[in-house]
Coordinates of C-alpha atoms in Angstrom, one line a residue:
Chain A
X1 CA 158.2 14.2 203.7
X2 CA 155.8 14.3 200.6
X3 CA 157.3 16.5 198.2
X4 CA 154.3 17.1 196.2
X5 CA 152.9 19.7 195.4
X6 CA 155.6 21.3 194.3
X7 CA 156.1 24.2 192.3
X8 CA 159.2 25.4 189.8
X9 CA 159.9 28.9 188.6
X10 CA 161.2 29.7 185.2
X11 CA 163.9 33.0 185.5
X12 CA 166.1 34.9 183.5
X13 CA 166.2 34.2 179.9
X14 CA 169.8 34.2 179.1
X15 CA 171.4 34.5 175.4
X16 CA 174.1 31.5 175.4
X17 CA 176.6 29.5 172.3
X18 CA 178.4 27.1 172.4
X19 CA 180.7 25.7 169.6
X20 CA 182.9 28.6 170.4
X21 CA 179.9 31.2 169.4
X22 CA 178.9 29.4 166.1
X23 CA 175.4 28.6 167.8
X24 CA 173.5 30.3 170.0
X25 CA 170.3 29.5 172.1
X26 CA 168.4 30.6 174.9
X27 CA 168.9 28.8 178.3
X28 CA 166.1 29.6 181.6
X29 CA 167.0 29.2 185.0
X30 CA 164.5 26.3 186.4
X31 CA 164.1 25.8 190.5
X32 CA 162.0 23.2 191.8
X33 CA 160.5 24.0 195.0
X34 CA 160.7 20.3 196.3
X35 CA 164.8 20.2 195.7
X36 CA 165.6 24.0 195.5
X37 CA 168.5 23.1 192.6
X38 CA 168.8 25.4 190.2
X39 CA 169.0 23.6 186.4
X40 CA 169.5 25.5 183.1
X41 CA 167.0 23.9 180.5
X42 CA 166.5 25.0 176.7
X43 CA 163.0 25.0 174.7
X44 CA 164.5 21.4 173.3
X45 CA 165.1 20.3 175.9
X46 CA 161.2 21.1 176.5
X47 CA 160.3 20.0 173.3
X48 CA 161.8 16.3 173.8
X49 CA 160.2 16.0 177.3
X50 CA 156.5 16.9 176.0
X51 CA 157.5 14.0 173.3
X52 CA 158.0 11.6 176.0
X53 CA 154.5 12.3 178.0
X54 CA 152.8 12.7 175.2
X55 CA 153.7 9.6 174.1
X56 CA 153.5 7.8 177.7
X57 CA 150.1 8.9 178.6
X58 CA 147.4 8.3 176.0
X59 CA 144.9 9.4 178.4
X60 CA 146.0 12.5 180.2
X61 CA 146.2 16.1 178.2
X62 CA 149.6 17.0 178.9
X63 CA 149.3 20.7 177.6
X64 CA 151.1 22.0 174.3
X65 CA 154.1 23.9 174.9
X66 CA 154.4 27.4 173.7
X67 CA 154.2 27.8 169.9
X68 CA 157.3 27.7 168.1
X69 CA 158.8 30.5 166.1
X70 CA 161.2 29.8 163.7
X71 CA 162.6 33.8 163.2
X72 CA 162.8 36.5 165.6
X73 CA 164.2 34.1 168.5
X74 CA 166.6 36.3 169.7
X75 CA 163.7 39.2 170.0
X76 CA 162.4 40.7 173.8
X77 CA 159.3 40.2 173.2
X78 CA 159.2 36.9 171.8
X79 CA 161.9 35.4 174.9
X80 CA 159.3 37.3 177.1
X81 CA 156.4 36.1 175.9
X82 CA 157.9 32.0 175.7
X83 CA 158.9 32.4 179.3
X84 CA 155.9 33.2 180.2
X85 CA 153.6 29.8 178.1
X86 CA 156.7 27.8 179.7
X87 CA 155.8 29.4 183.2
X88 CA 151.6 28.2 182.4
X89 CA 153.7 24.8 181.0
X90 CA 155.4 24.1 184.4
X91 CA 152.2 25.3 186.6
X92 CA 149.9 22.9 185.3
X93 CA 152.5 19.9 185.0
X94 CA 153.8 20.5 188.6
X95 CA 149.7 20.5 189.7
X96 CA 148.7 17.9 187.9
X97 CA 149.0 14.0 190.1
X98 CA 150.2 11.8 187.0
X99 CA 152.4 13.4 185.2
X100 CA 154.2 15.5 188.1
X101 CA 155.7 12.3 189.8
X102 CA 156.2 10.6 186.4
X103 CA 160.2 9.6 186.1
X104 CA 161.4 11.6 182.8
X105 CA 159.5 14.7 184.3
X106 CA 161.5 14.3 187.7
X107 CA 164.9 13.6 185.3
X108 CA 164.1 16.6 183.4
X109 CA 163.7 19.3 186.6
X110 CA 166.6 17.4 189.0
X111 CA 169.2 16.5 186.6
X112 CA 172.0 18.6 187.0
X113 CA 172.6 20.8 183.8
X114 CA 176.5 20.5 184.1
X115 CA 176.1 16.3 184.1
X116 CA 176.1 15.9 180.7
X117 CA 176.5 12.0 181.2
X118 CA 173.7 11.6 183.6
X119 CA 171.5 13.9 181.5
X120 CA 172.3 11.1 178.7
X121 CA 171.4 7.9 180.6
X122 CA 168.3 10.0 182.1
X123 CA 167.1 10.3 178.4
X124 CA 167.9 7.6 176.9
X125 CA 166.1 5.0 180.1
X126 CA 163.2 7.4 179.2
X127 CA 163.0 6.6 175.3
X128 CA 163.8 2.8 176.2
X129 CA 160.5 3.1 178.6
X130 CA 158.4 0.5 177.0
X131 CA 154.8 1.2 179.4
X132 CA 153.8 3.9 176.8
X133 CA 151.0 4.3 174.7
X134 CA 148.5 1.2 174.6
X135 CA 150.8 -0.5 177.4
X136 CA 150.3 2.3 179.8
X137 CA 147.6 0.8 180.8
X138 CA 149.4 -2.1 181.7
X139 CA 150.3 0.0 184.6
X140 CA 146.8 1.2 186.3
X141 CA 146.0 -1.1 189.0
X142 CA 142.0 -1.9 189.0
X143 CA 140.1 -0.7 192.3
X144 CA 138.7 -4.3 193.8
X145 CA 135.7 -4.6 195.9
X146 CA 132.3 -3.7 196.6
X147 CA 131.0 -0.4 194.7
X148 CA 134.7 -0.7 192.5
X149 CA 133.0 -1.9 189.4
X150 CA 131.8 0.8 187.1
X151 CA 128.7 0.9 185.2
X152 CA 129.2 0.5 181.8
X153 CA 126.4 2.6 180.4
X154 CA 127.2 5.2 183.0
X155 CA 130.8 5.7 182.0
X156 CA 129.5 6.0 178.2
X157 CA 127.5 8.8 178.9
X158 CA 129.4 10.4 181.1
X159 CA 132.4 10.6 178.2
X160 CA 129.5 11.2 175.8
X161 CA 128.8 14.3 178.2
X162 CA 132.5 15.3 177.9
X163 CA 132.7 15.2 174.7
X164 CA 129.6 17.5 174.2
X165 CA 131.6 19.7 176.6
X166 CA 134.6 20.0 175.1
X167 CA 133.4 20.4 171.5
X168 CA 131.6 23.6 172.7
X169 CA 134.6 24.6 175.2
X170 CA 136.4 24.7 171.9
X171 CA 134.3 26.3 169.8
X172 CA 133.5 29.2 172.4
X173 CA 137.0 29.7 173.0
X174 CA 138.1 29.8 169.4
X175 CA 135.4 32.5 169.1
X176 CA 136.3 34.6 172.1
X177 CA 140.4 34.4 170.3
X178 CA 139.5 35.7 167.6
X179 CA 137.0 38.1 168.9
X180 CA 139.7 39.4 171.6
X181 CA 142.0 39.5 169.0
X182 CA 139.8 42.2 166.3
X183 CA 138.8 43.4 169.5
X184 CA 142.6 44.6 170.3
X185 CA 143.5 45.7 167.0
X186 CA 140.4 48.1 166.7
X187 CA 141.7 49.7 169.9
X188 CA 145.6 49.9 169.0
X189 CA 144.5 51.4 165.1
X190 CA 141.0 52.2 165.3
X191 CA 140.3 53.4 168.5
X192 CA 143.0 55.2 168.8
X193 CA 143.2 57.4 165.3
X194 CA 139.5 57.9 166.5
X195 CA 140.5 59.4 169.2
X196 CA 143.7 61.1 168.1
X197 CA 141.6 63.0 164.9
X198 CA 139.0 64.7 168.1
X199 CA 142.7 65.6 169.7
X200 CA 143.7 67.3 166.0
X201 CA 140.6 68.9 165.3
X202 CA 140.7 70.7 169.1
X203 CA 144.1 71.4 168.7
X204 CA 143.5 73.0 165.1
X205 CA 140.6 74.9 167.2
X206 CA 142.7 76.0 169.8
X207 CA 145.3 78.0 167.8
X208 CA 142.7 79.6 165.9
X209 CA 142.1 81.3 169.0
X210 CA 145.2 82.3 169.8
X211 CA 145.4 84.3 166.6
X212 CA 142.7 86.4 168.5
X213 CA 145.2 87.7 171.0
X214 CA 143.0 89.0 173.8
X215 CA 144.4 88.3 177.5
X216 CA 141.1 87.1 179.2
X217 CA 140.8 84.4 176.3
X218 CA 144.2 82.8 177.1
X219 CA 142.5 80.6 179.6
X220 CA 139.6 79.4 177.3
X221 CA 142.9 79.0 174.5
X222 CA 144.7 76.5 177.4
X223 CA 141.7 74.5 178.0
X224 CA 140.8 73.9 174.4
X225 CA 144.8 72.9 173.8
X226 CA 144.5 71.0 176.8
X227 CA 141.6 69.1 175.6
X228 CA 143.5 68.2 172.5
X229 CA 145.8 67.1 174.6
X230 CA 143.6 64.6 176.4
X231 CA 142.1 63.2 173.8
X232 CA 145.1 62.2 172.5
X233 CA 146.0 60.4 175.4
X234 CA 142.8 58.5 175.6
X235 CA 144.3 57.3 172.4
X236 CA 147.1 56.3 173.3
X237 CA 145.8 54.6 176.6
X238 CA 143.3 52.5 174.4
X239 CA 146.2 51.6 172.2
X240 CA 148.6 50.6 175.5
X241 CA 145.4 48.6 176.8
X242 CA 145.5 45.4 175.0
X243 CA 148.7 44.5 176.5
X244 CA 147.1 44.4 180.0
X245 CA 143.9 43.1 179.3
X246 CA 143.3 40.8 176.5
X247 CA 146.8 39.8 175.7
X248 CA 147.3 37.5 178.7
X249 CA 143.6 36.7 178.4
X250 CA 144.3 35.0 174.8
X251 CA 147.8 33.6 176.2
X252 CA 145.9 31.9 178.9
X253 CA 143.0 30.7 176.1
X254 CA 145.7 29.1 173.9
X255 CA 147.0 27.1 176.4
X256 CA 143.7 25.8 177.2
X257 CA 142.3 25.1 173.2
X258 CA 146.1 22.8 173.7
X259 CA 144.1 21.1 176.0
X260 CA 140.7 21.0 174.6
X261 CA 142.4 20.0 171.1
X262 CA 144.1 16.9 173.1
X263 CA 141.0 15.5 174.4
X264 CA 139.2 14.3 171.0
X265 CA 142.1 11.6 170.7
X266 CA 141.9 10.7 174.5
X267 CA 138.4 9.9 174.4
X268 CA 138.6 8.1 171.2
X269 CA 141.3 5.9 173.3
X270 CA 139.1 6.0 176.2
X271 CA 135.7 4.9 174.2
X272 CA 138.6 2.1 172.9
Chain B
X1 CA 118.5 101.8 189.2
X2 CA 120.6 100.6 185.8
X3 CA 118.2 97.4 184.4
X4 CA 121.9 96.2 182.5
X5 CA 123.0 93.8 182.6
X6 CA 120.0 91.1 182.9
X7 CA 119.0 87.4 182.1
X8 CA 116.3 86.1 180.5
X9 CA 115.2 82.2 180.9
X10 CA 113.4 80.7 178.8
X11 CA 111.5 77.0 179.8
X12 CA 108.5 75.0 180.0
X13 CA 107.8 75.0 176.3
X14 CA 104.1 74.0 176.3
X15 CA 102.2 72.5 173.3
X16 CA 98.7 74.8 172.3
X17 CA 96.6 75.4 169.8
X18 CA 94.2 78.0 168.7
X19 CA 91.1 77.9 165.9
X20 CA 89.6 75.4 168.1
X21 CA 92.5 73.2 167.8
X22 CA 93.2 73.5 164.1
X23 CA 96.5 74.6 164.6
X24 CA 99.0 73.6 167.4
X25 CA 102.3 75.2 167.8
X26 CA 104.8 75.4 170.6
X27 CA 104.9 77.9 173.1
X28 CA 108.1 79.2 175.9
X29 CA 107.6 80.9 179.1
X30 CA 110.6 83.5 179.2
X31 CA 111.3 85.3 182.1
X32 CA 113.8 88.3 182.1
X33 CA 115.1 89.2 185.9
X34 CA 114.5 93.4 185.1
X35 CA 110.8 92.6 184.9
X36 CA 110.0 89.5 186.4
X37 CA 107.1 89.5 184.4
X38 CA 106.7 86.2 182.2
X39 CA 106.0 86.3 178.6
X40 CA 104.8 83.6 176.1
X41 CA 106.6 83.5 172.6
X42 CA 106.6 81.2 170.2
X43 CA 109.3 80.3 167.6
X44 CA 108.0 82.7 164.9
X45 CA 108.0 85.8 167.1
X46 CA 111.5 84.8 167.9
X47 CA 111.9 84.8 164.2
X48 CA 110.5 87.9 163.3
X49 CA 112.9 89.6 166.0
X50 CA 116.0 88.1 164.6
X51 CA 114.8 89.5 161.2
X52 CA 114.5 93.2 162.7
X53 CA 118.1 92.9 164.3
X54 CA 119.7 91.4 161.4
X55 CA 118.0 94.7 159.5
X56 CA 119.2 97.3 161.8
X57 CA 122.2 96.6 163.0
X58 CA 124.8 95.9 159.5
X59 CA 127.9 95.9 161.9
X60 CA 126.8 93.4 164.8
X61 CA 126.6 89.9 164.7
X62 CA 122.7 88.8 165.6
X63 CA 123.1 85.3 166.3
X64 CA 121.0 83.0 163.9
X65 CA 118.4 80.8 165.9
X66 CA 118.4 77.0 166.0
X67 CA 117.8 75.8 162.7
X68 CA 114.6 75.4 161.5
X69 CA 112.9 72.7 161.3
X70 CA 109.7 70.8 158.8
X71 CA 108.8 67.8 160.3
X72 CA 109.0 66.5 163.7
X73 CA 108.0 69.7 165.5
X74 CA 106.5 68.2 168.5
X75 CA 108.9 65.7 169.5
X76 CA 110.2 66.0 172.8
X77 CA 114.2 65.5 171.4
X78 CA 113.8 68.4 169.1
X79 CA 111.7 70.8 171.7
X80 CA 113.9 70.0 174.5
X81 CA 116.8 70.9 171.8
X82 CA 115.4 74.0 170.5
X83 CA 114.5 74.9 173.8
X84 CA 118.4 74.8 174.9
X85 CA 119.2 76.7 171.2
X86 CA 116.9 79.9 172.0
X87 CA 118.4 79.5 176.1
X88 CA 121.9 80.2 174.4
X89 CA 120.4 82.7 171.9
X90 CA 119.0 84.7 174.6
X91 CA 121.8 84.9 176.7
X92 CA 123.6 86.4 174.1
X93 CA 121.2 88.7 173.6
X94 CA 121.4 89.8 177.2
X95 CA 124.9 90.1 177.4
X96 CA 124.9 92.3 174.1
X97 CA 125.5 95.8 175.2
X98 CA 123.6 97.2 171.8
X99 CA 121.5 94.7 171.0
X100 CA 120.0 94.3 174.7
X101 CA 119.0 97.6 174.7
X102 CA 116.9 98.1 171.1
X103 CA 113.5 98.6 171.1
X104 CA 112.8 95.6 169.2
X105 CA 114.4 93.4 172.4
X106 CA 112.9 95.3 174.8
X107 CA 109.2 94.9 173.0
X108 CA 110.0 91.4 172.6
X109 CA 110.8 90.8 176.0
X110 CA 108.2 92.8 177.7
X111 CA 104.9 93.1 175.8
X112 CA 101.9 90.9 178.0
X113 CA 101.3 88.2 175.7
X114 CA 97.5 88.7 176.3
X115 CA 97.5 92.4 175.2
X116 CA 97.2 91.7 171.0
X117 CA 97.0 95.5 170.3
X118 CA 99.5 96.7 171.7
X119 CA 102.0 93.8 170.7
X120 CA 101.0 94.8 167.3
X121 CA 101.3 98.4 167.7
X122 CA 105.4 97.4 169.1
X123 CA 105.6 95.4 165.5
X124 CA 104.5 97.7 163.6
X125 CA 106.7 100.6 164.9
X126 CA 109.6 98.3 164.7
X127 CA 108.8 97.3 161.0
X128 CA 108.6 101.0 160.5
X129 CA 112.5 102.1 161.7
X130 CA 113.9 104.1 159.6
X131 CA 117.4 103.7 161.2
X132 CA 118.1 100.2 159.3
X133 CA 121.0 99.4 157.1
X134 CA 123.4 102.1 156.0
X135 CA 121.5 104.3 157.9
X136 CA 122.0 103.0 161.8
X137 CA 125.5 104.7 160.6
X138 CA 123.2 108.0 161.2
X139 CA 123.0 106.9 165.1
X140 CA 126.4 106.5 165.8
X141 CA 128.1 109.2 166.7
X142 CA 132.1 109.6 166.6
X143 CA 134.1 110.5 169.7
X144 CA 135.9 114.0 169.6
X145 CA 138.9 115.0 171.1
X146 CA 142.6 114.3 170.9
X147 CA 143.2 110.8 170.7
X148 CA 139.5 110.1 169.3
X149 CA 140.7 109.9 165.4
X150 CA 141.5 106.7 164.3
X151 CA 144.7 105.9 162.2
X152 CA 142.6 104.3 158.9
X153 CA 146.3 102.3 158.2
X154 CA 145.5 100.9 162.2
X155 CA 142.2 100.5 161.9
X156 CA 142.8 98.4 157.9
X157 CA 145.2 96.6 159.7
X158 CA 143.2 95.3 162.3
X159 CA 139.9 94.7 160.5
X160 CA 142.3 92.4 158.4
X161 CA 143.8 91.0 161.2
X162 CA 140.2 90.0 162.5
X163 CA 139.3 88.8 158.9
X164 CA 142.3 86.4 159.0
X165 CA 140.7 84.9 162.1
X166 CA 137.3 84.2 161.8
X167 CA 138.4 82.2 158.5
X168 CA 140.9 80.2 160.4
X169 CA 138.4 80.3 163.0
X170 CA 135.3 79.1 160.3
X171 CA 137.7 76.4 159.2
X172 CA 138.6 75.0 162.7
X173 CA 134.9 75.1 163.6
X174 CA 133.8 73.6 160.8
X175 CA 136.5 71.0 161.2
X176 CA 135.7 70.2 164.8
X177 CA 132.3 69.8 164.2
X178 CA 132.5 66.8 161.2
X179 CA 134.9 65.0 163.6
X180 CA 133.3 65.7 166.8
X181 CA 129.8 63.9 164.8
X182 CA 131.6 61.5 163.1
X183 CA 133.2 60.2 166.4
X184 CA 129.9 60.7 168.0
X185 CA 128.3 58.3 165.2
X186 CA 131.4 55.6 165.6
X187 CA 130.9 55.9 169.6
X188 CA 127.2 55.1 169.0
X189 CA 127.3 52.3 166.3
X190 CA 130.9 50.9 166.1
X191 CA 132.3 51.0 169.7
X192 CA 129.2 49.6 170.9
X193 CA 129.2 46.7 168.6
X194 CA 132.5 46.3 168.9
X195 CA 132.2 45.8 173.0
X196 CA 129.4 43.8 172.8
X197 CA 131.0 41.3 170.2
X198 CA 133.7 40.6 173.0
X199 CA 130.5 40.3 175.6
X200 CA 129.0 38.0 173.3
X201 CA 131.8 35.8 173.2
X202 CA 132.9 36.0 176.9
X203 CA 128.8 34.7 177.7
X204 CA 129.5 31.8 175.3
X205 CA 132.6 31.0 177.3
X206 CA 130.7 31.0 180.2
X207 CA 127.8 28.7 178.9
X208 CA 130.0 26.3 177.2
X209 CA 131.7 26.1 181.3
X210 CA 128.0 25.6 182.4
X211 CA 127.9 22.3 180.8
X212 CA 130.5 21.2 182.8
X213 CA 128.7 21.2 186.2
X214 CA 131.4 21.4 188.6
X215 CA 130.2 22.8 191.8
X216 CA 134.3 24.1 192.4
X217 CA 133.9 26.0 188.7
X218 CA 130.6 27.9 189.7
X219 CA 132.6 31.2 190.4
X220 CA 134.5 31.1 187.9
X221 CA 131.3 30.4 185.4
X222 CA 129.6 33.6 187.1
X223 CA 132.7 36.0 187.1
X224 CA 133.2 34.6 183.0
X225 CA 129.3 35.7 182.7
X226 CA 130.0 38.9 184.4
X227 CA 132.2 39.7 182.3
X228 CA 130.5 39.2 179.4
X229 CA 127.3 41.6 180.9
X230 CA 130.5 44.2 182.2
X231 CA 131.5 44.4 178.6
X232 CA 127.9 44.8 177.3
X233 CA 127.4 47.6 179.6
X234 CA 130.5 49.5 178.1
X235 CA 129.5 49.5 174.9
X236 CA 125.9 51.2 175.9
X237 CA 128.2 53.7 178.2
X238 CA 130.0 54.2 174.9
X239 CA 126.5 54.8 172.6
X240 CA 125.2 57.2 175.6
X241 CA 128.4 59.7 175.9
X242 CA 128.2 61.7 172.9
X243 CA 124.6 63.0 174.3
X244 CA 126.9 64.1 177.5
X245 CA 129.7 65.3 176.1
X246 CA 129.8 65.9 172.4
X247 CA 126.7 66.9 171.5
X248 CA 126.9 69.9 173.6
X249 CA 130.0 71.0 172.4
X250 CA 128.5 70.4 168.8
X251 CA 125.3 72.9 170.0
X252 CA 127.9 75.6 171.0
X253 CA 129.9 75.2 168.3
X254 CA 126.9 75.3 165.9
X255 CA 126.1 78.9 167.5
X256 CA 129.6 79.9 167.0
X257 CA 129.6 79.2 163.1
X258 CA 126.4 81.3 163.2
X259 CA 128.5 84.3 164.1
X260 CA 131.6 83.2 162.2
X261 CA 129.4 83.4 159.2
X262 CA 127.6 86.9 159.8
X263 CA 131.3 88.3 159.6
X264 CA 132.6 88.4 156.6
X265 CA 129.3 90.8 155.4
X266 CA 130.4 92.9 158.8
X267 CA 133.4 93.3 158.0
X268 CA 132.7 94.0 154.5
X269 CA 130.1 97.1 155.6
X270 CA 133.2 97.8 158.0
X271 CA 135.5 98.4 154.8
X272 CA 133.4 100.5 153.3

């Protein structure tokens, strides 16, 4: 039975120390699809396997983990928003051919977290790995036979096209950031005080009229408060908006200019 | 048969001119339902009415016309909006249970528009009422029996009481009105630009993916593209709105500050 694809969810965020309390870090909940073994892994834990792939495969993007943050670790939104890059992280490694079979990969999602020894030999046959970097081509088997050879001009252009490609990729989606990103903050200040003065100035409107007590105004008087009242919602709605739209629409574009900013060095290795 | 309460439309303003096309001016087709008969007027005729009524009648509020205006006279923007000014002017008119009934009106409203003498003879006789000013006090005349006199200290306290009002009133309307413009300004300039700087950068995004020709990434290339266009098309929803919405309110309220302003010279006379 082929156990790829697989997939692994990242769950549950959980506050833990160790030392008896004098540290603390966050530990998520990993299951592979293809073993169904829950394992508890930390963002160093992470951090030393990107190390290792990074290192191993000159020539494959393996994709930046989240960014770290050096205060505000412990906060909601912060855990919430990591979980979420790691969760993009773990799609795209358990998708892609190379680097989802690749051993420390496998050690890393199987190992059990309780095996502190095994977790130890796992890591350290990984850091004594000596096919990595120039040698990993040492490794890549050369397709023999008719139609197997490549055209040398051929492959130049097309990593000359590539490159073209990327270098705009990057620019357009450094511009779309930081558009997306003014774009947002207009609508949680701007927008919204925009909005919220209309609200005032209907409101202010509204109990003018109701020091002109007549009863077949009152209706007119609850319209106009009610009006104030909407536009002060709209506010608040273009405020709340970001969140939904453009925020995982910029989480998604960083994790792809980690990609785009990986391939300048692959094709320089690749040109090599 | 009672001819009160009635409408009168007013449309089809039509462009002529007279000394063999020396002059041009604008003319309206106004129809009032207790006649049926259609009249031509042009802006000055309603002009010379509004000065009669604001003559005679110290205690009412005569709504003020649309502004005036030098230049531009014959565009269709400012006909169409003057048309809708002297609409809303009429109607309160009509609903007026003094105003609707004075000679002046009722000349205005009824004399053929072909008949020169005798629409002369109705000005004249108009410009000749005695009854103006102080002296429409003349025409009044006060209710007897029990229950008839009025309590001056009542009567103070409620002229004051309305005083109070219309100031607040004055002040909210004025309010309202810089906001409800200066929102209508950012709708048309800033949100517009705004959305269509996040278009511009989403069709980037999606030409920078067209170099990459993938035949699997054509969908994604045209949703990225549309997009960009669904974004563009927000921000020209956002420049066309205030036309729909606040402008309107901005015409109403404009007729509003009209009478708001007439009443502190009302109540003045009132005092007196």
């Amino acid at each position: 039975e082929n156990p790829y694809p697989f997939q692994c969810s990242i769950e549950d965020p959980t506050k833990q120390t160790k030392f008896k309390g004098m540290k603390s870090y966050i530990a998520y909940k990993l299951v592979p699809s293809h073993t169904g073994q829950q394992v508890h892994r930390r963002y160093k834990h992470f951090d030393w396997l990107y190390g290792r792939l990074a290192e191993k495969f000159p020539v494959i993007s393996v994709p930046h983990l989240p960014e770290k943050q050096a205060t505000g670790r412990f906060e909601e939104d912060f855990i919430s928003k990591r979980r979420k890059g790691l969760a993009w992280w773990m799609d795209h490694m358990c998708s892609h051919p190379v680097l989802a079979q690749c051993d420390a990969f496998q050690h890393f999602l199987t190992c059990p977290s309780t095996d502190e020894k095994a977790w130890k030999q796992g890591k350290r046959k990984a850091e004594k790995d000596e096919m990595v970097g120039a040698n990993f081509f040492l490794t890549i088997s050369v397709p023999t036979g008719p139609g197997a050879s490549l055209d040398l001009q051929e492959a130049e252009s097309q990593v000359d096209g590539f490159k073209a490609f990327t270098k705009k990729m990057d620019e357009s989606a450094l511009q779309l950031n930081h558009t997306a990103n003014e774009f947002a903050r207009k609508q949680v200040t701007g927008f919204k005080k925009e909005y919220q003065k209309v609200g005032h100035s209907f409101k202010c409107l509204s109990q003018a009229f109701e020091l002109d007590q007549q009863a077949f105004s009152s209706g007119l008087n609850q319209a106009i408060a009610f009006t104030a009242e909407a536009y002060d919602t709209i506010g608040d709605l273009f405020a709340d908006q970001p969140r939904q739209d453009l925020d995982p629409v910029m989480d998604l574009l960083a994790l792809y200019q980690g990609h785009l900013a990986n391939f300048p060095d692959i094709i320089h290795v690749q040109k090599g």
